[in-house]
Every structure is written in C-alpha cells, then in structure tokens.
Coordinates of C-alpha atoms and ligand atoms in Angstrom, one line a residue:
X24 CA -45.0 34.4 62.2
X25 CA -43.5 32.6 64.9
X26 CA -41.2 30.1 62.9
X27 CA -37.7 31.6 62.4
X28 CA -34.9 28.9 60.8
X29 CA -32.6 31.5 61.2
X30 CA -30.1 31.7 63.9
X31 CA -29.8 34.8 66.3
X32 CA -26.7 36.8 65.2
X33 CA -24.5 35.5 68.6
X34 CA -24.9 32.0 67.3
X35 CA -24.3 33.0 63.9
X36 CA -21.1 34.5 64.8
X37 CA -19.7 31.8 67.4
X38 CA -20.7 29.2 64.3
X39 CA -18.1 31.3 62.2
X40 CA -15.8 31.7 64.5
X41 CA -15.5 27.7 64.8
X42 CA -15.7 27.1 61.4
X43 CA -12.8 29.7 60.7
X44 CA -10.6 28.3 63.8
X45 CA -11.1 24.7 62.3
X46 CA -10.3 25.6 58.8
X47 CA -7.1 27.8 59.9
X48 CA -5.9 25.6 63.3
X49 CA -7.3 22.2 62.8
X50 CA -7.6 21.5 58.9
X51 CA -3.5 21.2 58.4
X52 CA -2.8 19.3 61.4
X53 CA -5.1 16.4 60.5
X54 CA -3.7 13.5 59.0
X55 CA -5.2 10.1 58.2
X56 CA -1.4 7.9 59.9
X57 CA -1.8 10.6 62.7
X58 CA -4.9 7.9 64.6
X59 CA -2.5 4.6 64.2
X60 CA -1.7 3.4 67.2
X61 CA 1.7 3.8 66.3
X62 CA 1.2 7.3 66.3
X63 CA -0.8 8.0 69.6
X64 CA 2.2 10.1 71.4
X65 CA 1.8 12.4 68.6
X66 CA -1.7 12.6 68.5
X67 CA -2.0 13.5 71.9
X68 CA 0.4 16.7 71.2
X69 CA -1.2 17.7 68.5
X70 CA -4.2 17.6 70.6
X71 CA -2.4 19.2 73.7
X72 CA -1.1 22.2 71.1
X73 CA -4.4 22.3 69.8
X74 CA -6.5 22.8 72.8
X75 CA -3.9 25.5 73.9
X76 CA -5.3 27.5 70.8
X77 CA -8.9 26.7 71.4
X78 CA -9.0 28.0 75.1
X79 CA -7.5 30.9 73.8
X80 CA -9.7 31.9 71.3
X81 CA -12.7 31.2 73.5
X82 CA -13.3 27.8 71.7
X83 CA -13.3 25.3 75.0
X84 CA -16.4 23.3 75.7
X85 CA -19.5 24.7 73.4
X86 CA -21.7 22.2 75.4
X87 CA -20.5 23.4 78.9
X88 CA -22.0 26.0 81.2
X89 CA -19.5 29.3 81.5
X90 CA -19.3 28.1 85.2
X91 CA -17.3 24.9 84.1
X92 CA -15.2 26.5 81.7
X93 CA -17.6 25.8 79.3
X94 CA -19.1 28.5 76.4
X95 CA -22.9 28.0 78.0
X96 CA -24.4 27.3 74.7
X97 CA -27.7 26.1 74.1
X98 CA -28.3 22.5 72.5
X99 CA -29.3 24.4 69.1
X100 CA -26.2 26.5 68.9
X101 CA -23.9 23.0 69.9
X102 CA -26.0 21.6 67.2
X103 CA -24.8 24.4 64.4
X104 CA -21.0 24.6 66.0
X105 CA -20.4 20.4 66.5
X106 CA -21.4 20.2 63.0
X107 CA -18.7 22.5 62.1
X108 CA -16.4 20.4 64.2
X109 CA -17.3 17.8 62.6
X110 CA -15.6 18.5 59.2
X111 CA -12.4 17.5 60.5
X112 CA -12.0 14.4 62.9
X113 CA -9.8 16.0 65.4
X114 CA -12.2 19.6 65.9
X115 CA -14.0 18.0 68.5
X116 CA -11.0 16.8 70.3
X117 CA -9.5 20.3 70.4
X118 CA -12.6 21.8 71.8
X119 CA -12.9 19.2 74.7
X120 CA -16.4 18.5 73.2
X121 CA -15.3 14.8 71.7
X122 CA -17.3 11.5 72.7
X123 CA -17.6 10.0 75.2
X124 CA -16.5 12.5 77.8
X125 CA -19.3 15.3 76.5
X126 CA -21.7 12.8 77.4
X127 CA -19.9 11.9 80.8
X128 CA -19.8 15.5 81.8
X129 CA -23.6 15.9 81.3
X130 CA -23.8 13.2 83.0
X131 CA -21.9 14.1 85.8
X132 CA -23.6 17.9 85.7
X133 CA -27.0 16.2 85.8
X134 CA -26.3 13.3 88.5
X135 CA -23.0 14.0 90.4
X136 CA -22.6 15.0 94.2
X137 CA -20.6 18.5 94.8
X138 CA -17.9 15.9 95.9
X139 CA -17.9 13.9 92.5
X140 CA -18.2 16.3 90.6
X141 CA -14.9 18.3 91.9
X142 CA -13.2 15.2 92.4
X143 CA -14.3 13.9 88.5
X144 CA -15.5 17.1 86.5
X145 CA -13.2 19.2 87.0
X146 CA -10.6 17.1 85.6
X147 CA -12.7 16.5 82.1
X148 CA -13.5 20.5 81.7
X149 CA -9.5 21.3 82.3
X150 CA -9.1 18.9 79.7
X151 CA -6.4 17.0 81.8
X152 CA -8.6 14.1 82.3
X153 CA -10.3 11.3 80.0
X154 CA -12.9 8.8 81.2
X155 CA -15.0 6.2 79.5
X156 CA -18.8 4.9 79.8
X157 CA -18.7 1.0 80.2
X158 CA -22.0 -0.7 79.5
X159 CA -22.2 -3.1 77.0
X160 CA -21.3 -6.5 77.6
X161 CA -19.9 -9.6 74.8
X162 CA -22.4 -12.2 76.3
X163 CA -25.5 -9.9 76.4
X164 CA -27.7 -8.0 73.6
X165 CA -26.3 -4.3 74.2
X166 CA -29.4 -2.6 72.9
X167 CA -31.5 -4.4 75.8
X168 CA -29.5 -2.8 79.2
X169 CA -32.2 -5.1 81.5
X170 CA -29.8 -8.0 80.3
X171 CA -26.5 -6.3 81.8
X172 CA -24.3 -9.5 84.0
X173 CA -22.1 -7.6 85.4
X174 CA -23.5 -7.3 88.9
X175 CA -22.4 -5.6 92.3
X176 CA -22.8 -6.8 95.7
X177 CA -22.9 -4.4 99.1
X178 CA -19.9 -5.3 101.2
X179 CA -19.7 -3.1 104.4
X180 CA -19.8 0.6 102.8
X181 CA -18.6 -0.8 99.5
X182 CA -19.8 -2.3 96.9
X183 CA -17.6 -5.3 95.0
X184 CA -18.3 -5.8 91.0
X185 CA -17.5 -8.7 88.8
X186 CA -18.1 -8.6 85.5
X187 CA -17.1 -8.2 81.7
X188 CA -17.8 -5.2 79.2
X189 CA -16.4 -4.6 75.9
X190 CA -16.4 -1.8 73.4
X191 CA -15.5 0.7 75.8
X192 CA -14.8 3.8 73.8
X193 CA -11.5 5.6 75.5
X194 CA -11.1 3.1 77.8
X195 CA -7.0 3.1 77.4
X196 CA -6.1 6.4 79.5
X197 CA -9.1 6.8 80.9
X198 CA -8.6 7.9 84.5
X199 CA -12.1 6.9 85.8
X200 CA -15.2 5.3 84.1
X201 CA -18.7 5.1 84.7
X202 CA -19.8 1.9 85.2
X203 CA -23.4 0.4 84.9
X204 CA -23.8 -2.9 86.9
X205 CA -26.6 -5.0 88.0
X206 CA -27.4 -4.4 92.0
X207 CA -30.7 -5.8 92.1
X208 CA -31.7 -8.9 89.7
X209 CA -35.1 -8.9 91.2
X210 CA -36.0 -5.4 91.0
X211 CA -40.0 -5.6 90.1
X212 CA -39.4 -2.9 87.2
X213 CA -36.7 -4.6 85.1
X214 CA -35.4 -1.2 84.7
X215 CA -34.6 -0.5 88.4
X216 CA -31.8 -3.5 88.0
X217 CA -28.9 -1.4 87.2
X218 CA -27.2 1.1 88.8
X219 CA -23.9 3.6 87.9
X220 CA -20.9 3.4 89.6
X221 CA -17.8 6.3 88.9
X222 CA -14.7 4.0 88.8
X223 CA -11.0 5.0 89.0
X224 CA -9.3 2.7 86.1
X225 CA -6.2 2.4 88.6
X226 CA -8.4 0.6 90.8
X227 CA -7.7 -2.8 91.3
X228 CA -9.9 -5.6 89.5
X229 CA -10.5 -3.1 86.2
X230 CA -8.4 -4.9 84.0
X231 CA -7.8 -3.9 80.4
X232 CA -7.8 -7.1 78.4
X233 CA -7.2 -5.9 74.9
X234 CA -8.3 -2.5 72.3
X235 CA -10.7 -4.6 70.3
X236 CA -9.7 -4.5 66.4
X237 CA -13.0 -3.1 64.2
X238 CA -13.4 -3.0 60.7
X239 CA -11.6 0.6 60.4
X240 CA -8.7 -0.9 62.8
X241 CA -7.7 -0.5 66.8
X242 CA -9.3 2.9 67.9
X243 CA -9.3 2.4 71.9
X244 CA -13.1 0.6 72.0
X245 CA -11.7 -1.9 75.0
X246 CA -12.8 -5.5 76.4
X247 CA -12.6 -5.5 80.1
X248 CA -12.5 -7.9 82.5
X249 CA -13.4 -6.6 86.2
X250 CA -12.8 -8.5 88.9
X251 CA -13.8 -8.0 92.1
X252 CA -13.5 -4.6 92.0
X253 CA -13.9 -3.0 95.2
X254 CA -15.9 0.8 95.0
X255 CA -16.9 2.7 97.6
X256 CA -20.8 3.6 98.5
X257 CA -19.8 7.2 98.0
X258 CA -19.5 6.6 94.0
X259 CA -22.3 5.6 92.9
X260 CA -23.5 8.2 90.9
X261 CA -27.3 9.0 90.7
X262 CA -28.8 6.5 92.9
X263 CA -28.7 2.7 93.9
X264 CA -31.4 1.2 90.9
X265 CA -30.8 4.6 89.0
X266 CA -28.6 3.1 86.2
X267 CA -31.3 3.1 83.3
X268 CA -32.7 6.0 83.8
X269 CA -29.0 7.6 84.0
X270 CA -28.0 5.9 80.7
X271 CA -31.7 7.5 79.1
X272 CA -31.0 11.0 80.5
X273 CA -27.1 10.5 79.1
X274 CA -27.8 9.0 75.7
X275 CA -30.7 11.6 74.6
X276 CA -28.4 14.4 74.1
X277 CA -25.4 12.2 73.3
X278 CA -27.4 10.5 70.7
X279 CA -28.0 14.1 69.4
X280 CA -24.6 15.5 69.8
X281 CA -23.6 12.3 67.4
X282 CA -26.1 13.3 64.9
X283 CA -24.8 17.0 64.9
X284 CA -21.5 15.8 64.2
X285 CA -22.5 13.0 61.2
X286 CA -24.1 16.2 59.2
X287 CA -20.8 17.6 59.5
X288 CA -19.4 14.6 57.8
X289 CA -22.4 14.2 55.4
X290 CA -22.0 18.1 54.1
X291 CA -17.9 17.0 53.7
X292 CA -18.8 13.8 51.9
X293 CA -21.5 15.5 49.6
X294 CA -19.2 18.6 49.2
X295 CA -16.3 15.5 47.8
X296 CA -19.0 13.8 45.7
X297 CA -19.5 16.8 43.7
X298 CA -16.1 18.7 43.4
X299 CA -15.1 15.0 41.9
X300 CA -18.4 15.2 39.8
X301 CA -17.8 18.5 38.7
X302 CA -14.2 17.3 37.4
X303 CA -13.8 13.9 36.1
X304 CA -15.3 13.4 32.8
X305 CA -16.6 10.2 30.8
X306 CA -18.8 9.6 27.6
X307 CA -18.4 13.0 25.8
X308 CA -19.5 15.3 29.4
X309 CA -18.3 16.0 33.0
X310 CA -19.7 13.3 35.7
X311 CA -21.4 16.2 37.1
X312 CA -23.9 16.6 34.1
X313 CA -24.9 12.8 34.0
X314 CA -28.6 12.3 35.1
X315 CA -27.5 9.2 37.1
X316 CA -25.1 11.2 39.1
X317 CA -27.2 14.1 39.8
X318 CA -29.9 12.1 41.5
X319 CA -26.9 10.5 43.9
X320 CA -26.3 14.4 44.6
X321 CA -30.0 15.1 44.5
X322 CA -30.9 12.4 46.7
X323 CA -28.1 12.9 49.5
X324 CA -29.3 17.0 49.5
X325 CA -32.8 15.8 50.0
X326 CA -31.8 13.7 52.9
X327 CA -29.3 15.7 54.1
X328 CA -32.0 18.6 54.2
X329 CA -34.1 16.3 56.6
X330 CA -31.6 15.8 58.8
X331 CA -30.6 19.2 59.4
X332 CA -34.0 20.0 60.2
X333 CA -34.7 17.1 62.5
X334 CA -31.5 17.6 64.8
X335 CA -32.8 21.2 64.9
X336 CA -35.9 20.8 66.3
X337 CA -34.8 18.0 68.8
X338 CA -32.3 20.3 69.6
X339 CA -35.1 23.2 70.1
X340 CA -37.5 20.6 72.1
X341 CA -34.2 20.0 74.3
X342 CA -33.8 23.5 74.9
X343 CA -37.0 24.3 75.9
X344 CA -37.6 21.7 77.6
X345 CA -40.1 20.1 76.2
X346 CA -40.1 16.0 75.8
X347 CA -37.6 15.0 73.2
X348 CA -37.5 11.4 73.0
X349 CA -39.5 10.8 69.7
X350 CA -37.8 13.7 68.0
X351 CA -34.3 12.6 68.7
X352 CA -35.5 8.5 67.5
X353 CA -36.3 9.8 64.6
X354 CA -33.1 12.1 64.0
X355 CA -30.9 9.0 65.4
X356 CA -32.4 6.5 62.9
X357 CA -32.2 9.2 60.1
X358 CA -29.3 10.7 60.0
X359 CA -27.0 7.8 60.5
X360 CA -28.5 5.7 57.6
X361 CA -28.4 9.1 55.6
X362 CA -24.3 9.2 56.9
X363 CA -24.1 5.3 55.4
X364 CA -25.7 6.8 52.1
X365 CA -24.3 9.7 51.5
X366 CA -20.3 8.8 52.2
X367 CA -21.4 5.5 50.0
X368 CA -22.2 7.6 47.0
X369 CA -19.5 9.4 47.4
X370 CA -17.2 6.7 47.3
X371 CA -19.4 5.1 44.0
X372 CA -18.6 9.1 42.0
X373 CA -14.9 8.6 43.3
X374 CA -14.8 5.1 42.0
X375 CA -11.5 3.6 42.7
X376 CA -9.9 6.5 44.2
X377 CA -13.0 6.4 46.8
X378 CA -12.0 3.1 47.4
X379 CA -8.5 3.6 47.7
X380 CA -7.0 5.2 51.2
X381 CA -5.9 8.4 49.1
X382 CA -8.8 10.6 50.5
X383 CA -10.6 10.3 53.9
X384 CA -13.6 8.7 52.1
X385 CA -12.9 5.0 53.3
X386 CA -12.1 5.7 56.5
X387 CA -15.7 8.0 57.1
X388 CA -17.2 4.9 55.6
X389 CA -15.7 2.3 58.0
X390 CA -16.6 4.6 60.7
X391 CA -20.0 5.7 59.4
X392 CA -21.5 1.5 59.5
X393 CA -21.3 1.8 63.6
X394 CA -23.9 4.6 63.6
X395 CA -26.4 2.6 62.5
X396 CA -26.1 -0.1 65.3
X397 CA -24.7 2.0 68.2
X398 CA -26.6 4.0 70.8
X399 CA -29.8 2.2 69.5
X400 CA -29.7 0.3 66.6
X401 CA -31.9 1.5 63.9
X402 CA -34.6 -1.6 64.6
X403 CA -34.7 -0.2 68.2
X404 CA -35.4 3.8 67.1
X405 CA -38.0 1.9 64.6
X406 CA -39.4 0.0 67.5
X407 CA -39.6 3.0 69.8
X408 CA -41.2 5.4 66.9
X409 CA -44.0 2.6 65.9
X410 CA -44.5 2.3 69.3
X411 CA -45.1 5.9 69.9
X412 CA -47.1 6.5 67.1
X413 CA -49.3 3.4 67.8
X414 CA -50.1 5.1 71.3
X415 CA -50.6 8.0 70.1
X416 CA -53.7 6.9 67.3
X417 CA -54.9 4.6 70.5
X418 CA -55.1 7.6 72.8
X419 CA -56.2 10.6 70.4
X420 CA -57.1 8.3 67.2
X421 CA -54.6 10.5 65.3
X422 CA -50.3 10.2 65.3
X423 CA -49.7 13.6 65.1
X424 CA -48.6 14.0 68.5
X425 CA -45.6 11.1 67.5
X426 CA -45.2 13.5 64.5
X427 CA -43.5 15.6 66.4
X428 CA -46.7 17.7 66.8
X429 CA -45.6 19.9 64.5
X430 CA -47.8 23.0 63.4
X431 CA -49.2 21.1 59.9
Ligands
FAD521 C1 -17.4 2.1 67.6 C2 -18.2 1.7 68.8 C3 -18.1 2.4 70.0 C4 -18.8 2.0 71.1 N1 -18.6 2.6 72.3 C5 -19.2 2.1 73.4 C6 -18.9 2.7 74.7 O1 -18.1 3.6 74.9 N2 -19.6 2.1 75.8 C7 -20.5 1.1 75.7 O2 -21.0 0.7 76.7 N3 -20.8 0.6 74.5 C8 -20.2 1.0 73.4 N4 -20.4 0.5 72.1 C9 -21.4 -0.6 72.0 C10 -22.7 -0.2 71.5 O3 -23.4 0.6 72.4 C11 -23.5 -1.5 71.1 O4 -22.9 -2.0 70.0 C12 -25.0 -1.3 70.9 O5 -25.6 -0.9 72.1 C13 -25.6 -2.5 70.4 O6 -25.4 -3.6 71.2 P1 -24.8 -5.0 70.6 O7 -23.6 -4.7 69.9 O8 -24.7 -5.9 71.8 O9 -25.8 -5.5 69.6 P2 -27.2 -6.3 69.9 O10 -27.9 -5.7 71.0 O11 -26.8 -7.8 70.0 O12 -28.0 -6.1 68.6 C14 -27.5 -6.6 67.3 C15 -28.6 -6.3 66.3 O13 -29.8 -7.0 66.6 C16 -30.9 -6.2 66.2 N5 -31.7 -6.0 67.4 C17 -31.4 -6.0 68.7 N6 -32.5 -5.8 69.5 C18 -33.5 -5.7 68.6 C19 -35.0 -5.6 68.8 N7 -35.5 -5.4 70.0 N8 -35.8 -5.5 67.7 C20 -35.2 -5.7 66.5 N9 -33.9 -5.9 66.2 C21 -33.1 -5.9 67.3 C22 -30.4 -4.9 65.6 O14 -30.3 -5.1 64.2 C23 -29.0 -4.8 66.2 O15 -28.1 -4.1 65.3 C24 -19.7 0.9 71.0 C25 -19.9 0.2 69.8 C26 -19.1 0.6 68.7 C27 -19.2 -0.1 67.4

C-alpha cells in the first residue's frame, strides 16, 4: 500500500522537538498586554531573547533551505512543525518563520537576482531585518489585483511610483517592501499590468500615514501614501509585467503556511472547549456530558479532521511538485471557516468567561474573522473551485480531477 499518513521518524522527531521548545521557551513568555503598542519595545526583546534560544537549538527557519540558515524542510514537515508554532502566537516569531516575511523570503528565493537577494535575504534569514508585502489598495477591490492604481512610470533607469496601499502587515519597521504597481494599463492580458518592485521604506515618497485600527486593535497593518517614489530598474524583482504571476507563486504556499498555523489554533481552541466542558457543571451533570455540547466538540473534531488532511495533501502536491492550486482553494476556504467555528464554540462552552479578555479566546476570535476574507476571500476560493470543477466535467465529463484526483 502506497498511502502512509504517518510521518518519517526525522519529521516526527523535529515536530517534537518544536513542540517541546515552544511549551518550555515560548509558552511562559507570552502574554496577551505583551502585543499593545504600548508594549512593542518589550515585545521585540522577548523576541530578540527568544530567537537567541531558537538558533541554538537548531529551531531557525523550518521553511528555509540549510544554505540560508534555514532547517531545509519540506512543505509537509513545515506543515506538522508551523502548526505546533502555532499554539502560541509568538512561536512563529521566534523561529523567523512569522508572516509576511516567510512569504517574502520565498519570494525572494524564487524571483530575486544574486544581488537582491544578498542585499534583501540575507537580512530576513539573520533575523535582523523585517519587510512587508504592499498590495492592496482602499479605493480598489483587493481580491481583484487587475484593479491595482498605484502605477509606475520609466524615468531614465528608474522607475517613479505614486500611489496608495493600505493594510500593509509589518509595515512599521519594515526595512524594505515589495511593492506591486501598475507599469502597463494596457497590457492585452489584464494580468501582465502589474509588476513587483523591492522598496527600501527609507526611501523617499513611502510615507507611513497611520497603523490602521481593526476590530482586535492596532497590530502594524499600515495605510501608505507613496509619492513619487523614485526606484531603480535594478529592483524590480521578477520581471517588468511579472507582478501577478509573482503574487500567485507567493500566495500558494503562504496561503498554506496560514492554514498550517490556524489548525494550530483550532487544536488550542478545541483543546479549551473541552477542558472547560469537562469542568463546569449545570442541570445535575458536567457540560461535557450534555448531548448539545458534544456535537459542538463532535462537529469541530470532524472539521478539524478535514482540515488536517487537506493542508497535508496540498502540502504533499507542493512537495512533489505536482499542481497545487485546487488543493490549497479548498484548504484556504476550509480551514479558515473551520478557525471561525471552532474558536466560536469555544467561546459559546466558555460563556461569559469566553467573552471576557481572561483567556486568549477573544482575541483568536477577533483575529480568526480576517481569515475568511484575506488572501482570497472565501467567495473567491468558491469561485475558483466551481470553476475548476466545471472544467473539469466539460473536459473529461467527470470532476474528479478538481477532486483532487484522489485514489477513490
Ligand atoms: C489582518 C490583515 C492583514 C493584511 N495584510 C496585508 C498585507 O500585508 N499586504 C496586502 O497587500 N494586503 C493585506 N491585507 C489585505 C487583504 O489581502 C485584503 O483584505 C483581501 O485581499 C481582500 O481585499 P479587500 O479587503 O479589498 O476586499 P474586497 O476585494 O473589496 O472584497 C470584499 C468582499 O467582497 C466579496 N467579493 C469580492 N470579490 C468577489 C467575487 N469575485 N465574487 C464574489 N464575492 C466577491 C467577498 O465577500 C469579499 O470578502 C490584509 C488584510 C487584513 C485584514
């Protein structure tokens, strides 16, 4: 039998090794005041102390190849050691594996010169450097990147952007970002408009306007305003026209990595829904023996069962490479409504107390609505999938290939 769900011992082990290194290093040191801005000086040394610990014990970069600094995992073995990350909402940060710089570095792997990539890499695997990924714009749908405003114009060897993004994740301390601006309005294939610019945030014309305030409070997503913003020819990362297909290759595994860290917070959410179930008690028994509650425990184990086992095969098809996108559409769309679902049940066995800011259950909650609108909102991984599955029955008059083509 050629189907194995079980990890090779290597993985098994580096899996532990995380999950023991977050539980012993990580778990202590995290604190819900410790992300208010009030508190960023020592966030960043906990951080700083942190990473210390993690390069030592062989932690740094899971996604990275050894050449980088990196571990040289496989997507499937990031999958099982971001999820254990995951449990806490520093881990990631202490293992330089945190968003949006992961995705960057890919990025800047897949599509960077040998001159960008010392000048721009390097920085992000020391861990000395942050950057951010600026895209979506206030005055434009985000989930249609053909719409993109802010536009470049070739001056000399350089290029000079104007334009106005918002949302930029990391933006504040940033030292460079990749920008994607519109070079050619009246490029025949809509998506052959764009194209991605590396940006030093020092550079004149990127101006910071404010951290934009969410639901769950200020967490460094920025509006900018850039204003003639003057960038050499030699940054342009990937090629002039290039910037869609860049923000594809980017936001495949990136969506993925997301999803590998959400069934980290799902299993910590389900784990809290049932060690409160198993201890409060109402109407003559425990919470945990009510029919009512176990089908909110039943139904977030089914789901979260589904998840696991999408994100691991994308994460197989990815390693192999083999084509990826409907598997990871489906494990985008899936396991971020799941997220939504499972951290709200939670919160309904915690009644007020979930409510309340007394356990981290509110803030996973705040956090968890975004997932279901950001890197493709569920109507666009519903679009895609119907879309894929409709070709499929026109071309074979079957969908099993948009099933994932899965042996039954
Ligand atoms: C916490 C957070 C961090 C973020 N970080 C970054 C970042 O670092 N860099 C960056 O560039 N962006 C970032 N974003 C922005 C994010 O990528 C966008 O919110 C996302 O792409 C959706 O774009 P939009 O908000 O403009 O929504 P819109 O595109 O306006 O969509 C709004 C809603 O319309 C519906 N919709 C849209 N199109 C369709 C369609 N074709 N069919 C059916 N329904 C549709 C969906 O319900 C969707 O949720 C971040 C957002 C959040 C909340």
């Amino acid at each position: 039998m050629a189907i194995d769900f079980t990890f090779p011992t290597e993985v098994e082990d580096v899996r532990l090794r995380v999950r023991e290194f977050i539980e012993e290093e990580v778990k202590s040191k995290e604190d819900d005041g410790l992300w208010e801005a009030d508190n960023r000086q020592k966030l960043i040394e906990v951080i700083l102390k942190g990473r210390h610990k993690a390069k030592q014990a062989g932690l740094w970069m899971p996604h990275m190849p050894e050449e980088w600094g990196g571990m040289g995992l496989g997507p499937t073995a990031v999958a099982a050691v971001s999820s254990e990350c995951a449990k806490t909402r520093l881990g990631s940060f202490i293992l330089n594996c945190q968003a949006p710089d992961e995705g960057n570095m890919h990025t800047l792997l897949h599509f960077g010169t040998d001159e960008q990539k010392e000048k721009y890499l390097k920085g992000l695997c020391d861990g000395m450097q942050r950057s951010c990924f600026a895209m979506t714009e206030p005055e434009v749908a985000g989930s249609d990147p053909t719409l993109i405003q802010t536009h470049g114009v070739r001056d000399g060897d350089d290029w000079v952007i104007n334009g106005h993004k918002w949302f930029i994740s990391g933006a504040r301390g940033a030292n460079f970002a990749i920008l994607i601006a519109r070079t050619n309005a009246d490029a025949e294939i809509p998506q052959e408009r764009n194209t991605a610019f590396i940006v030093e945030t020092n550079w004149d014309g990127w101006n910071i306007v404010r951290d934009v305030e969410t639901m769950s409070g200020s967490h460094n997503h920025c509006e900018i305003k850039i204003e003639n913003l003057r960038v050499p020819d030699k940054n342009i990362l990937g090629r002039v026209g290039g910037g869609h297909e860049l923000g594809q290759v980017r936001l495949g595994p990136a969506r993925l990595a997301h999803c590998m860290r959400w069934i980290g917070q799902i299993e910590l959410a389900l784990d809290m829904m049932i060690e409160r179930a198993k201890t409060r008690f109402s109407h003559g028994s425990l919470l945990s023996e009510k029919q009512g509650i176990q089908w909110l425990i039943a139904d977030s184990g089914r789901e979260l069962y589904a998840a696991k086992l999408m994100v691991l095969h994308a994460a197989y098809k990815i390693e192999n490479k083999m084509d990826f996108k409907t598997e990871v559409s489906y494990a985008k769309h899936h396991v971020a409504q799941t997220l939504w679902n499972v951290i709200d049940r939670a919160v309904q066995v915690h009644g007020a107390l979930g409510y309340s800011t007394d356990t981290p259950l509110s803030s996973m909650l705040a956090q968890a609505r975004w997932a279901r609108f950001a890197d493709g909102a569920d109507e666009i991984h519903q679009m895609r999938t119907a879309q894929m599955l409709l070709r499929a029955h026109d071309e074979k008059g079957s969908t099993r290939r948009a099933t994932c083509a899965l042996p039954i």
